[in-house]
JSON list of C-alpha atoms and ligand atoms in Angstrom, two decimals:
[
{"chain": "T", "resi": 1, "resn": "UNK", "atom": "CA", "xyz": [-37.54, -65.98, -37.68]},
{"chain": "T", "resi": 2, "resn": "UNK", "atom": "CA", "xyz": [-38.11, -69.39, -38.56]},
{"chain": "T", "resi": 3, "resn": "UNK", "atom": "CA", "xyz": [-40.36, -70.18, -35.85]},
{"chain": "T", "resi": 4, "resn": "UNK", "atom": "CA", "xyz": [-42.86, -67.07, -36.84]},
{"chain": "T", "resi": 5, "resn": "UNK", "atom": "CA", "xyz": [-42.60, -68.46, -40.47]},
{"chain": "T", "resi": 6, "resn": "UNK", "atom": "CA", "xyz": [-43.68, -71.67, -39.09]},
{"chain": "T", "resi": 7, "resn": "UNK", "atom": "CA", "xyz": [-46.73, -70.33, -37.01]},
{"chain": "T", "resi": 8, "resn": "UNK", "atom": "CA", "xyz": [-47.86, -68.50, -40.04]},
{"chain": "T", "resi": 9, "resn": "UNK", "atom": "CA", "xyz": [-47.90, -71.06, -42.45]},
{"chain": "T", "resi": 10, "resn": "UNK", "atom": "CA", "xyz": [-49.68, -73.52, -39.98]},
{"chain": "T", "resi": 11, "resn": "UNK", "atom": "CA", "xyz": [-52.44, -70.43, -39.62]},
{"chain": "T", "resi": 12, "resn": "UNK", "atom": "CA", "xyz": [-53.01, -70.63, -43.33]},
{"chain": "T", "resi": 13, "resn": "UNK", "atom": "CA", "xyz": [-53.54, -74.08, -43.38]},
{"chain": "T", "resi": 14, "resn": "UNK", "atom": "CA", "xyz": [-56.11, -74.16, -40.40]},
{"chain": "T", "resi": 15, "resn": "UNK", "atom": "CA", "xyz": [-59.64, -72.38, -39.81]},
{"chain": "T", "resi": 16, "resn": "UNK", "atom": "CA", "xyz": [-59.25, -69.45, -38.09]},
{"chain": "T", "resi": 17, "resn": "UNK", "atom": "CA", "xyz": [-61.26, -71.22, -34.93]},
{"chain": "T", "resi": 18, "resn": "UNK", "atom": "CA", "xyz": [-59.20, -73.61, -34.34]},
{"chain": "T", "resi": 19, "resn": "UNK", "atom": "CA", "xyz": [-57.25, -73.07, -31.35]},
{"chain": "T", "resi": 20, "resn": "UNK", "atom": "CA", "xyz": [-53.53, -73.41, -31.90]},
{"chain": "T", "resi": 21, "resn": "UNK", "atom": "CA", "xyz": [-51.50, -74.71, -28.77]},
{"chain": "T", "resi": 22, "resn": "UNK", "atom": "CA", "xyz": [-47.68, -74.39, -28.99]},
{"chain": "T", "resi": 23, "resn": "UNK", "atom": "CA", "xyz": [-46.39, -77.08, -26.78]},
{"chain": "T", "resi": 24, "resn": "UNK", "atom": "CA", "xyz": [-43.01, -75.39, -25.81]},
{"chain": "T", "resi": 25, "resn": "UNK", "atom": "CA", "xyz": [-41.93, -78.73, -23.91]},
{"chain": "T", "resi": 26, "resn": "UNK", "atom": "CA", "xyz": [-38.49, -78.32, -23.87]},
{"chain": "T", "resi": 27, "resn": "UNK", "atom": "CA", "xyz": [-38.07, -75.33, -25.17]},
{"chain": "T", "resi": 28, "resn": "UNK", "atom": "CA", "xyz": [-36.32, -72.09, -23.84]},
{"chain": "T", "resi": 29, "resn": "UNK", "atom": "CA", "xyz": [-37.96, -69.28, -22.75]},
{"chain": "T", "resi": 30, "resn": "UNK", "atom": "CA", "xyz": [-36.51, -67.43, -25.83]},
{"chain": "T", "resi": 31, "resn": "UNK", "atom": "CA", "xyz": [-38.35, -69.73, -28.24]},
{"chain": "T", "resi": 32, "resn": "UNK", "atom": "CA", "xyz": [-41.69, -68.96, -26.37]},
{"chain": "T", "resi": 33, "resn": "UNK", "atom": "CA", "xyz": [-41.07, -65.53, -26.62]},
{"chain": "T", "resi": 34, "resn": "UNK", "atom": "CA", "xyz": [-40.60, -65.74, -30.28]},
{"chain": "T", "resi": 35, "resn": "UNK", "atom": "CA", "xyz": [-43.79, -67.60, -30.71]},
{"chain": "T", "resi": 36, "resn": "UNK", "atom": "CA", "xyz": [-46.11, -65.37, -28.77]},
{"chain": "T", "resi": 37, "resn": "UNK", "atom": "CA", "xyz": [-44.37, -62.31, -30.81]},
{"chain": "T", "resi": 38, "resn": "UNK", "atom": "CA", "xyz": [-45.76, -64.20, -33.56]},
{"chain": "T", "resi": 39, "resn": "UNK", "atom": "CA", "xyz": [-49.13, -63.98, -31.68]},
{"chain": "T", "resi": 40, "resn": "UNK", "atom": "CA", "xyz": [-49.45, -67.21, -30.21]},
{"chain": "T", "resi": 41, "resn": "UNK", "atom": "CA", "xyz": [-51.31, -66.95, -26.53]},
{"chain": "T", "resi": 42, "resn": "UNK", "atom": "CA", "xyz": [-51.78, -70.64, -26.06]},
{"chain": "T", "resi": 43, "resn": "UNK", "atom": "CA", "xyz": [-48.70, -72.44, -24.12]},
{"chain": "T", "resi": 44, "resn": "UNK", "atom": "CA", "xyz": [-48.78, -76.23, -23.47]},
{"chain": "T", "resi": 45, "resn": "UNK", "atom": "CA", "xyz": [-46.44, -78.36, -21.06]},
{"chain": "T", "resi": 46, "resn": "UNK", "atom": "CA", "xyz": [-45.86, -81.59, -19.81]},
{"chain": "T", "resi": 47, "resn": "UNK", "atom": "CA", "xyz": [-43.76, -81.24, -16.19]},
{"chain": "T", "resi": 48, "resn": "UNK", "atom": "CA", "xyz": [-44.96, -78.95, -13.78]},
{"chain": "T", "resi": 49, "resn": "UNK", "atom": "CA", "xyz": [-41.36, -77.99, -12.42]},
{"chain": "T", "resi": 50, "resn": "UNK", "atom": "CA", "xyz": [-40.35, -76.65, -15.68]},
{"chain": "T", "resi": 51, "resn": "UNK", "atom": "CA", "xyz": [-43.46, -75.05, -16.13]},
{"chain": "T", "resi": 52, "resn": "UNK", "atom": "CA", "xyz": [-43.42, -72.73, -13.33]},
{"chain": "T", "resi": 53, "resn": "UNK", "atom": "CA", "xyz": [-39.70, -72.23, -13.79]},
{"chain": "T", "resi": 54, "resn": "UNK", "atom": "CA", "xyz": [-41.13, -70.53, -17.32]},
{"chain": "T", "resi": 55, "resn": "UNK", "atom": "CA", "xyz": [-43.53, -69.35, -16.05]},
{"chain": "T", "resi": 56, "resn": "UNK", "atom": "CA", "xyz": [-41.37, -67.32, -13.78]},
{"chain": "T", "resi": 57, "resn": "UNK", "atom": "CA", "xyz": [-39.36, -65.85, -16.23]},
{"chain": "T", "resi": 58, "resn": "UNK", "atom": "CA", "xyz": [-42.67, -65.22, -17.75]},
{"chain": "T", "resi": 59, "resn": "UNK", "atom": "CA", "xyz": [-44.37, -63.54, -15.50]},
{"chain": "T", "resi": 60, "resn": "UNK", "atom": "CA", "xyz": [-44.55, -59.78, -17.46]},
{"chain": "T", "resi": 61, "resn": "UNK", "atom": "CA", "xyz": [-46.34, -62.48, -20.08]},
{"chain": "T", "resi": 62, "resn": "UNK", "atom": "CA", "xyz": [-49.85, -62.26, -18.70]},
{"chain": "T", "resi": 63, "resn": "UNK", "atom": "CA", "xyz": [-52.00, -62.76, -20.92]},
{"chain": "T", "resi": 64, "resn": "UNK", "atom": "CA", "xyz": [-50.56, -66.06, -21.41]},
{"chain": "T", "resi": 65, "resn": "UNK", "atom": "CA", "xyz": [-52.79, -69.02, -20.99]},
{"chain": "T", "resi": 66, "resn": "UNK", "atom": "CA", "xyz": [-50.87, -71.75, -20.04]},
{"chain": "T", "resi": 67, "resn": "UNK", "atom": "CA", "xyz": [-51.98, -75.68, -20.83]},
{"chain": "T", "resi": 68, "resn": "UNK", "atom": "CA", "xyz": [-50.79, -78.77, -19.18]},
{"chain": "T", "resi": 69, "resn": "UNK", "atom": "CA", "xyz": [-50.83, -81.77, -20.79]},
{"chain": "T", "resi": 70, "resn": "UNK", "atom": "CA", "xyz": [-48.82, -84.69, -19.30]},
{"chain": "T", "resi": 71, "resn": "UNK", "atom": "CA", "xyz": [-49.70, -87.52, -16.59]},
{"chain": "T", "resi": 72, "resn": "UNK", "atom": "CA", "xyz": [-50.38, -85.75, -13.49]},
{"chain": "T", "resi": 73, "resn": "UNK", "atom": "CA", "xyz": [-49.85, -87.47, -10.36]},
{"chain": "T", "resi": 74, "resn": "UNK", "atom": "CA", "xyz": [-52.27, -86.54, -7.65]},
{"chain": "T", "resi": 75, "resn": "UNK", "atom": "CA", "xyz": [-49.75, -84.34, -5.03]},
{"chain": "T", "resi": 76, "resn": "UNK", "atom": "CA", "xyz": [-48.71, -82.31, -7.78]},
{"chain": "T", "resi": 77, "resn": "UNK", "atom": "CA", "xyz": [-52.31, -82.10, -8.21]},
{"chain": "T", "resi": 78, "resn": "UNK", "atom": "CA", "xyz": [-52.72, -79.05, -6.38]},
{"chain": "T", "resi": 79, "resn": "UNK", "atom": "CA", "xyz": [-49.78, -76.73, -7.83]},
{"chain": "T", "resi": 80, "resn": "UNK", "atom": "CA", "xyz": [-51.28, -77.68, -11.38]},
{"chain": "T", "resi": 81, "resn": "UNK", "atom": "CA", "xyz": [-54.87, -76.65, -10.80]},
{"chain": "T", "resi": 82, "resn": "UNK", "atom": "CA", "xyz": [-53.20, -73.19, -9.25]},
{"chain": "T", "resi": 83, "resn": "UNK", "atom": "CA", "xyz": [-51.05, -72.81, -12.39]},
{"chain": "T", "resi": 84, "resn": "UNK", "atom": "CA", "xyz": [-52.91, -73.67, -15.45]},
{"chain": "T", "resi": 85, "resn": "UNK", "atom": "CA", "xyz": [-55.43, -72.17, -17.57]},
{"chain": "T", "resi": 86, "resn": "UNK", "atom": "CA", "xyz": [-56.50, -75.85, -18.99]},
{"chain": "T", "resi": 87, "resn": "UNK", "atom": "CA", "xyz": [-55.65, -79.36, -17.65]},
{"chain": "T", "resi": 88, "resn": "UNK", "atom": "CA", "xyz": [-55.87, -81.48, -20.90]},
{"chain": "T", "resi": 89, "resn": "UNK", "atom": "CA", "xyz": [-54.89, -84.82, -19.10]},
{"chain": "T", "resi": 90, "resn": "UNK", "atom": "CA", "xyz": [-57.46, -85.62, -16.62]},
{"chain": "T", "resi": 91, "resn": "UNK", "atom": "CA", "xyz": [-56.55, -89.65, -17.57]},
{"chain": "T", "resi": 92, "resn": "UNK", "atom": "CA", "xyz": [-58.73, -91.59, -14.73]},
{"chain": "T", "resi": 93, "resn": "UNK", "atom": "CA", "xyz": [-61.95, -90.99, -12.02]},
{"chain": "T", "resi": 94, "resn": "UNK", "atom": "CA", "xyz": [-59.38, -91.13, -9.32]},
{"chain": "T", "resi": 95, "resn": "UNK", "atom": "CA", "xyz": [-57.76, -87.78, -10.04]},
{"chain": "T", "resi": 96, "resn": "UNK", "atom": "CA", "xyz": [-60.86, -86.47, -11.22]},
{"chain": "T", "resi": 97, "resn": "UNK", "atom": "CA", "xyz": [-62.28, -86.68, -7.85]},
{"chain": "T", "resi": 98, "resn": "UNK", "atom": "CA", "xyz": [-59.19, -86.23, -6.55]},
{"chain": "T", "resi": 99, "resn": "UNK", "atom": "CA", "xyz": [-58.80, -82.88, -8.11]},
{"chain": "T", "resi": 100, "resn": "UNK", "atom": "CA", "xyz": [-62.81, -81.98, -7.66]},
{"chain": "T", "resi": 101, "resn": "UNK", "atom": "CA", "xyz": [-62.01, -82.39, -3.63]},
{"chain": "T", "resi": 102, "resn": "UNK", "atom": "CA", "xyz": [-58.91, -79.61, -3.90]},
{"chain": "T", "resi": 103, "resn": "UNK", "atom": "CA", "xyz": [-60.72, -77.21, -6.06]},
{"chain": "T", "resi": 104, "resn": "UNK", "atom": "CA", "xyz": [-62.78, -76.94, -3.03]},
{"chain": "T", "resi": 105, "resn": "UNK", "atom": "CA", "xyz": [-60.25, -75.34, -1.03]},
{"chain": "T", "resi": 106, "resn": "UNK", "atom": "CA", "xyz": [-58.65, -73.48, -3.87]},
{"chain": "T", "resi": 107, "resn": "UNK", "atom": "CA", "xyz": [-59.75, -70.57, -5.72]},
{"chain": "T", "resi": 108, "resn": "UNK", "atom": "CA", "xyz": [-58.11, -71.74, -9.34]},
{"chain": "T", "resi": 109, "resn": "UNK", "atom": "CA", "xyz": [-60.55, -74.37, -11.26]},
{"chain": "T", "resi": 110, "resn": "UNK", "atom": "CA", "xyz": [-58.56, -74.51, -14.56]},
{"chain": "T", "resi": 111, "resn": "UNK", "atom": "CA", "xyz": [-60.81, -75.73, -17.54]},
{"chain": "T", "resi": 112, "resn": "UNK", "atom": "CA", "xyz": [-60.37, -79.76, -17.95]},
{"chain": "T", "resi": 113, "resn": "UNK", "atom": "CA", "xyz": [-60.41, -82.08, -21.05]},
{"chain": "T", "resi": 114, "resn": "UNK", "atom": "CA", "xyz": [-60.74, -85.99, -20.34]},
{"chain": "T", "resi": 115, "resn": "UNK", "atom": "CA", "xyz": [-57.92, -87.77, -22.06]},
{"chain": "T", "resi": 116, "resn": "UNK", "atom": "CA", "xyz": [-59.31, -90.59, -23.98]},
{"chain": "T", "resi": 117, "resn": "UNK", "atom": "CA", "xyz": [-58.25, -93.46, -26.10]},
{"chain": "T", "resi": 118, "resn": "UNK", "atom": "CA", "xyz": [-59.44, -94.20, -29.36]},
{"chain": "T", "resi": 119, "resn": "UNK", "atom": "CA", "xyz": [-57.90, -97.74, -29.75]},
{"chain": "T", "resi": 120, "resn": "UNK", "atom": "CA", "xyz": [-56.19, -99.71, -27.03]},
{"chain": "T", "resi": 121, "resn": "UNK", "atom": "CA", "xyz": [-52.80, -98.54, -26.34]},
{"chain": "T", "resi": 122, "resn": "UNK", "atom": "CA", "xyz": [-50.72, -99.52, -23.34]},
{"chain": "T", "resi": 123, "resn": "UNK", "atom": "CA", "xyz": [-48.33, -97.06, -23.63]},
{"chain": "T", "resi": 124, "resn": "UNK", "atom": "CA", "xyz": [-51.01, -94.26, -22.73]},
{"chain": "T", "resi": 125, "resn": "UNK", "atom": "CA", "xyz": [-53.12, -92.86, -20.39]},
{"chain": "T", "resi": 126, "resn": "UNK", "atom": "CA", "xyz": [-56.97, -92.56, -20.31]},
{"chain": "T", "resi": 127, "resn": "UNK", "atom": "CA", "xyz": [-60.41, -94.08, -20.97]},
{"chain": "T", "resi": 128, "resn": "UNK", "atom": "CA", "xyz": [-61.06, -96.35, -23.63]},
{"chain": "T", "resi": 129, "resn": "UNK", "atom": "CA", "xyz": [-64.83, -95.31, -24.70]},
{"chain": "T", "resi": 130, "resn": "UNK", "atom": "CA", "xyz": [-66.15, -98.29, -22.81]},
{"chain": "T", "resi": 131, "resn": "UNK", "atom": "CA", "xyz": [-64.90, -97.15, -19.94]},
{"chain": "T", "resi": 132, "resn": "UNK", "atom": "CA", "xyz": [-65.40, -93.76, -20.13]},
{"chain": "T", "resi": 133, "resn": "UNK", "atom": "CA", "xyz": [-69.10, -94.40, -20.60]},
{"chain": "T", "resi": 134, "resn": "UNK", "atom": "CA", "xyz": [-69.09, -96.77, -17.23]},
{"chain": "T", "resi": 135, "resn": "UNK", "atom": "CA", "xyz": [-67.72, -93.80, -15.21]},
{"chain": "T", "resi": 136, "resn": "UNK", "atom": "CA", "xyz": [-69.03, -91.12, -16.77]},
{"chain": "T", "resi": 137, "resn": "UNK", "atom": "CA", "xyz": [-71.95, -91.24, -13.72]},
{"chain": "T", "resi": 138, "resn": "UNK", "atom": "CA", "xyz": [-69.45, -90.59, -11.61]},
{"chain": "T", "resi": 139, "resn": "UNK", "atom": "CA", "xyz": [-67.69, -87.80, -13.37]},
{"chain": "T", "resi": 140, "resn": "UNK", "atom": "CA", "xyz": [-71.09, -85.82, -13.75]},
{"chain": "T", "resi": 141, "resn": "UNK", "atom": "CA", "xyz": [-70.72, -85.39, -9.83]},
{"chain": "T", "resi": 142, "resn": "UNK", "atom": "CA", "xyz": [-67.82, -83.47, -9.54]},
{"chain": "T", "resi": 143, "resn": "UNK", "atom": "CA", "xyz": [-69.45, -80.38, -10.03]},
{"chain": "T", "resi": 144, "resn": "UNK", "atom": "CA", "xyz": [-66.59, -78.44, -9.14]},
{"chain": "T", "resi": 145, "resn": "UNK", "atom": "CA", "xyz": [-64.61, -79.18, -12.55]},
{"chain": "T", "resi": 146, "resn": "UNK", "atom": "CA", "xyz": [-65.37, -77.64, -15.43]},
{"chain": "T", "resi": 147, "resn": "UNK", "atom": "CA", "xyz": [-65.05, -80.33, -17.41]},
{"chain": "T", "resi": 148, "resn": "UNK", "atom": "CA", "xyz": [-65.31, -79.01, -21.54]},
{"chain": "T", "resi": 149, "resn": "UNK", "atom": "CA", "xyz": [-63.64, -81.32, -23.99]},
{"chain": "T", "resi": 150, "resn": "UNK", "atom": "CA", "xyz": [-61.88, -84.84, -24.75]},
{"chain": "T", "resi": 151, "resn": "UNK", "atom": "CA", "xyz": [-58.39, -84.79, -25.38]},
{"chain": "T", "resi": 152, "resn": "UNK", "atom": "CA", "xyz": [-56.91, -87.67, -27.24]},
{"chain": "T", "resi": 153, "resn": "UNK", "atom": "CA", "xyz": [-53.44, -89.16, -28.76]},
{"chain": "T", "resi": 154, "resn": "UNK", "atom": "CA", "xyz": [-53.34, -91.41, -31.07]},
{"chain": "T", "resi": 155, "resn": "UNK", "atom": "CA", "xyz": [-50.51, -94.31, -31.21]},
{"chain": "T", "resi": 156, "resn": "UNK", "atom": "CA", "xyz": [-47.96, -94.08, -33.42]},
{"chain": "T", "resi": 157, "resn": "UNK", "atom": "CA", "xyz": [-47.90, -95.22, -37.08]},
{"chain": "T", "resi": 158, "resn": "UNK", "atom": "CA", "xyz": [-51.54, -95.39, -38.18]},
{"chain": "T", "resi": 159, "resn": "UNK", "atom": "CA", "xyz": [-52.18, -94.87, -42.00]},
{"chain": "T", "resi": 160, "resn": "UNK", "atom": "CA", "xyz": [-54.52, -92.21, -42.94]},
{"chain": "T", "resi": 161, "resn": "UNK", "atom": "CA", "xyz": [-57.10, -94.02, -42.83]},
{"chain": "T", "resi": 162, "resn": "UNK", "atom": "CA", "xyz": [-56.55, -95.51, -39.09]},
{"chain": "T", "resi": 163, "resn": "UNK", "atom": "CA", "xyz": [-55.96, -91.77, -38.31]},
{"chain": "T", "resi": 164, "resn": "UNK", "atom": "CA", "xyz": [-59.60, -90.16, -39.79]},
{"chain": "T", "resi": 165, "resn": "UNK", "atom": "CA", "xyz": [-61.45, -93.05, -37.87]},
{"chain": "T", "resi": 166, "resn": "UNK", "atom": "CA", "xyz": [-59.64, -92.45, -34.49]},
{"chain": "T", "resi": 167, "resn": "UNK", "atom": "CA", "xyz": [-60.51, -88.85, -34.76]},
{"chain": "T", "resi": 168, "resn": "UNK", "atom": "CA", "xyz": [-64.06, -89.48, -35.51]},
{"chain": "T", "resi": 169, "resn": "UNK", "atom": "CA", "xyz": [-64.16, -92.12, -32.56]},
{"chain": "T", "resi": 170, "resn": "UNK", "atom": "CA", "xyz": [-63.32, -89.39, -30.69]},
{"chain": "T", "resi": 171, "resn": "UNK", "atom": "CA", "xyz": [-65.65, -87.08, -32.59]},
{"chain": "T", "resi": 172, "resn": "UNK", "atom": "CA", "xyz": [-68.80, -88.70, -32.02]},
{"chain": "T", "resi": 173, "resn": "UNK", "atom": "CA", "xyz": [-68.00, -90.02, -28.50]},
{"chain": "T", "resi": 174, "resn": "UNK", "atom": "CA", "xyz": [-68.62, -86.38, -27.63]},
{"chain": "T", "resi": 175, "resn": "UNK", "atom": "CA", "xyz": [-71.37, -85.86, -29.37]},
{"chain": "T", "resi": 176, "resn": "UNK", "atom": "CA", "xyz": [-73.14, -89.27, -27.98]},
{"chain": "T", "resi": 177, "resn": "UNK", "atom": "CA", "xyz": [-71.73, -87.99, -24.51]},
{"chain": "T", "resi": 178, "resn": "UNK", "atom": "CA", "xyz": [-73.76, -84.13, -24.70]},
{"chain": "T", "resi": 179, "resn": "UNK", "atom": "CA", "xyz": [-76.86, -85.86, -25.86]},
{"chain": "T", "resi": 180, "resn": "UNK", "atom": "CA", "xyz": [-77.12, -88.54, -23.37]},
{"chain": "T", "resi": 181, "resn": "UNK", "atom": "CA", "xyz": [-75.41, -86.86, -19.97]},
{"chain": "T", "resi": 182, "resn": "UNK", "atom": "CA", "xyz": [-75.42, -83.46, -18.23]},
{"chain": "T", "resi": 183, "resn": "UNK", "atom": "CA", "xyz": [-72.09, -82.84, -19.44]},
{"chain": "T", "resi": 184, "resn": "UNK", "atom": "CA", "xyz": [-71.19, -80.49, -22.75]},
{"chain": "T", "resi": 185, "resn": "UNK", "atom": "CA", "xyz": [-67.97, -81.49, -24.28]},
{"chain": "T", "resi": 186, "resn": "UNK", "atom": "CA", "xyz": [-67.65, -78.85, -26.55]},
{"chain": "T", "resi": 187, "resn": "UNK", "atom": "CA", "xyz": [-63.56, -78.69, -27.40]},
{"chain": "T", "resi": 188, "resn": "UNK", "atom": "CA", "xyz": [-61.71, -81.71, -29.13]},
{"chain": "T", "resi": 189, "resn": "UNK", "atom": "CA", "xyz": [-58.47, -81.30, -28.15]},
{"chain": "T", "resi": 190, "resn": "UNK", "atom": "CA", "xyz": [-57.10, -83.68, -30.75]},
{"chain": "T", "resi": 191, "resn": "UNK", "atom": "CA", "xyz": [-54.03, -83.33, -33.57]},
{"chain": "T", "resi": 192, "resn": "UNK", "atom": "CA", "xyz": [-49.91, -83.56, -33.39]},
{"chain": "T", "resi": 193, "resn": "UNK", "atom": "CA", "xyz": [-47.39, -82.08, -35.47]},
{"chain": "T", "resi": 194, "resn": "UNK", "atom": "CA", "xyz": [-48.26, -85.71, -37.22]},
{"chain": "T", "resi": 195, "resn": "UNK", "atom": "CA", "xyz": [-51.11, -85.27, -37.71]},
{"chain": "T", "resi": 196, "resn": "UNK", "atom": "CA", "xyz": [-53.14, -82.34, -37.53]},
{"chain": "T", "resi": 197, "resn": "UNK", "atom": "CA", "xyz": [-54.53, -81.60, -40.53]},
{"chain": "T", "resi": 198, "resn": "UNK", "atom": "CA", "xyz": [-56.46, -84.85, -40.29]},
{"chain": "T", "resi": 199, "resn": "UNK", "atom": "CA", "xyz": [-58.00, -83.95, -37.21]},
{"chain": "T", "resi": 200, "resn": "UNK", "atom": "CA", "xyz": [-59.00, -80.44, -38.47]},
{"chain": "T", "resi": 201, "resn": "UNK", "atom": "CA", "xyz": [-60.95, -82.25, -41.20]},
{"chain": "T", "resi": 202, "resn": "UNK", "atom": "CA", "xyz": [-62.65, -84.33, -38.11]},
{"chain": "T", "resi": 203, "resn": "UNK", "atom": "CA", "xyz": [-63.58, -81.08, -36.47]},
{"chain": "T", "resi": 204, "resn": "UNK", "atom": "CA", "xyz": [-60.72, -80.94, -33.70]},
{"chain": "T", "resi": 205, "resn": "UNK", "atom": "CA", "xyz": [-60.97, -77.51, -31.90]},
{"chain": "T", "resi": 206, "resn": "UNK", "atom": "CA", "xyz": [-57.54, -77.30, -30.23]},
{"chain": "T", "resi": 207, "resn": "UNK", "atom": "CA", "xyz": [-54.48, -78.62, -31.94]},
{"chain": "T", "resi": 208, "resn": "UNK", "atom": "CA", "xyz": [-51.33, -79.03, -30.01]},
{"chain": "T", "resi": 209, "resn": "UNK", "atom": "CA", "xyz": [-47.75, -78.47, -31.89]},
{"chain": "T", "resi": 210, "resn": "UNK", "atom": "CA", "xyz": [-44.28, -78.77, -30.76]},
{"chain": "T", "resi": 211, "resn": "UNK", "atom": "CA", "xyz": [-42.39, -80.20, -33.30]},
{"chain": "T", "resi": 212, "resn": "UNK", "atom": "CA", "xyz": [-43.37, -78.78, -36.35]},
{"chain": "T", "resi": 213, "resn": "UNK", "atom": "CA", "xyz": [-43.00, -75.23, -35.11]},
{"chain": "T", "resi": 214, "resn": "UNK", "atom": "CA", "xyz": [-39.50, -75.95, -33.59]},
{"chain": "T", "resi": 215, "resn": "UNK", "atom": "CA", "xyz": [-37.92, -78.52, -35.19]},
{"chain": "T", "resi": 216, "resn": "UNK", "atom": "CA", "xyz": [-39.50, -78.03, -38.95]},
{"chain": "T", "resi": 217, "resn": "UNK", "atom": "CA", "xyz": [-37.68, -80.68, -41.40]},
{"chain": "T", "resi": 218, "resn": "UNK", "atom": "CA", "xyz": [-39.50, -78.72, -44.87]},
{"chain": "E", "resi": 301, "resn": "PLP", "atom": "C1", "xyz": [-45.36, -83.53, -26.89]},
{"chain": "E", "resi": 301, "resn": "PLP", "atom": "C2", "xyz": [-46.83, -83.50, -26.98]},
{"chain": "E", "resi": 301, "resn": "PLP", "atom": "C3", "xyz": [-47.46, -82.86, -28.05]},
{"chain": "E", "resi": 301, "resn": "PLP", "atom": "C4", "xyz": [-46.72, -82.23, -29.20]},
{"chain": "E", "resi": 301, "resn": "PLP", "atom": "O1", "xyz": [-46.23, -83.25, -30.03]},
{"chain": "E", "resi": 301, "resn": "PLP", "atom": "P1", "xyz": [-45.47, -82.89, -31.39]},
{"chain": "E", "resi": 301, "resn": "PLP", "atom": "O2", "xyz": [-45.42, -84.20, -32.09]},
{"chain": "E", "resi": 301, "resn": "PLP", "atom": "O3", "xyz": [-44.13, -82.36, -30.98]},
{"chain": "E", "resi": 301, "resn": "PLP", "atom": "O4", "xyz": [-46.29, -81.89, -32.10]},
{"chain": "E", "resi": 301, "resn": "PLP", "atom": "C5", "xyz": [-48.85, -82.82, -28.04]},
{"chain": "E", "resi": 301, "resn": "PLP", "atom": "N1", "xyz": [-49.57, -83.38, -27.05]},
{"chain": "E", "resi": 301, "resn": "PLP", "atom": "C6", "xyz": [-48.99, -84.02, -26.02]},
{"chain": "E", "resi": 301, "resn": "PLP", "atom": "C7", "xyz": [-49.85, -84.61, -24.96]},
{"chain": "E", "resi": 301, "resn": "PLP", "atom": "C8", "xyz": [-47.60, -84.10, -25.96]},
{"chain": "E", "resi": 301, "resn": "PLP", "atom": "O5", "xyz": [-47.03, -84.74, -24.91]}
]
């Protein structure tokens, strides 16, 4: 009950296109169930072994696309790809060629989002613009990934203000990326339970939630 409440409100405070992502980390099985009676379709996690064990249990669930979104290590590499609908954490060119050379002799190419970093942080993954920019050449030849979006986190405690900017770092490093390379970043997978409604006002396209749906404090 509470967790529908919770996925309704967070609908009315959000355009309709915004993709919301339930990151069910954590979580039983139960609680997913709850939140994709509540309509949610969108499942995120961070470890693939307790994502397939959900997934398992979860199998009648089919319509169920399924997101993963911590560090992957390259030889779990291949069990992701089979297993998820998006890979939001694509953090360095090594996997990404890594992973372009599997897909190869795969059939699954999940949809991929290139985790970036607004701000230098040493307790994440991922590009800092700079950097993203000086392999981006490379990137544009794995032609096997269907590479659609920049995923970011910010570091903890920024104001507001520190917030909007990060988001519109992110924001126009896109946009400068589809005008001046072959690829077309069209999702911003950007916004936490922290802080989501800032990125919705910097045109984020997928936010991803765990705990303000499962562990609300209003
Ligand atoms: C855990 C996690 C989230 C969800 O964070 P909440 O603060 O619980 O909303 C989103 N994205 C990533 C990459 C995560 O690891």
């Amino acid at each position: 009950m509470e967790i529908n409440k919770r996925i309704t409100q967070i609908r009315s405070e959000i355009p309709s296109s915004v993709s919301l992502i339930v990151v069910s980390k954590q979580q039983s099985v139960e609680s997913i169930k709850e939140a994709y009676n509540s309509g949610i379709r969108d499942f995120a996690e961070n470890r693939l072994q307790e994502a397939l064990e959900k997934q398992e249990e979860l199998k009648e669930y089919d319509d169920i696309s399924w997101h993963f979104i911590g560090h992957l290590q390259t030889n779990k590499a291949k069990k992701v790809l089979e297993n998820f609908n998006w890979i939001h954490s694509v953090d360095s060119l090594r996997l990404a060629q890594h992973l372009n050379q599997i897909i190869e002799k795969i059939s699954a190419s999940p949809y991929i989002c290139l985790q970036v970093k607004a701000m230098p942080d040493p307790d994440k993954y991922g590009w800092l613009p700079e950097t993203l920019w000086e392999d981006l050449h490379e990137l544009e030849k794995c032609k096997n990934l269907m590479i659609r979006g920049l995923m970011t986190i910010l570091p903890l405690n920024l104001s507001t203000n520190e917030s909007l900017h990060a988001f519109q770092k992110v924001q126009t490093l896109a946009q400068d990326i589809n005008e001046k390379s072959s690829l077309f970043l069209k999702e911003l997978s950007m916004g936490m339970s922290n802080d989501y409604l800032l990125a919705i006002q910097k045109n984020t396209t997928m936010i991803r939630l765990g705990r303000t749906i499962f562990e609300p404090k209003r």
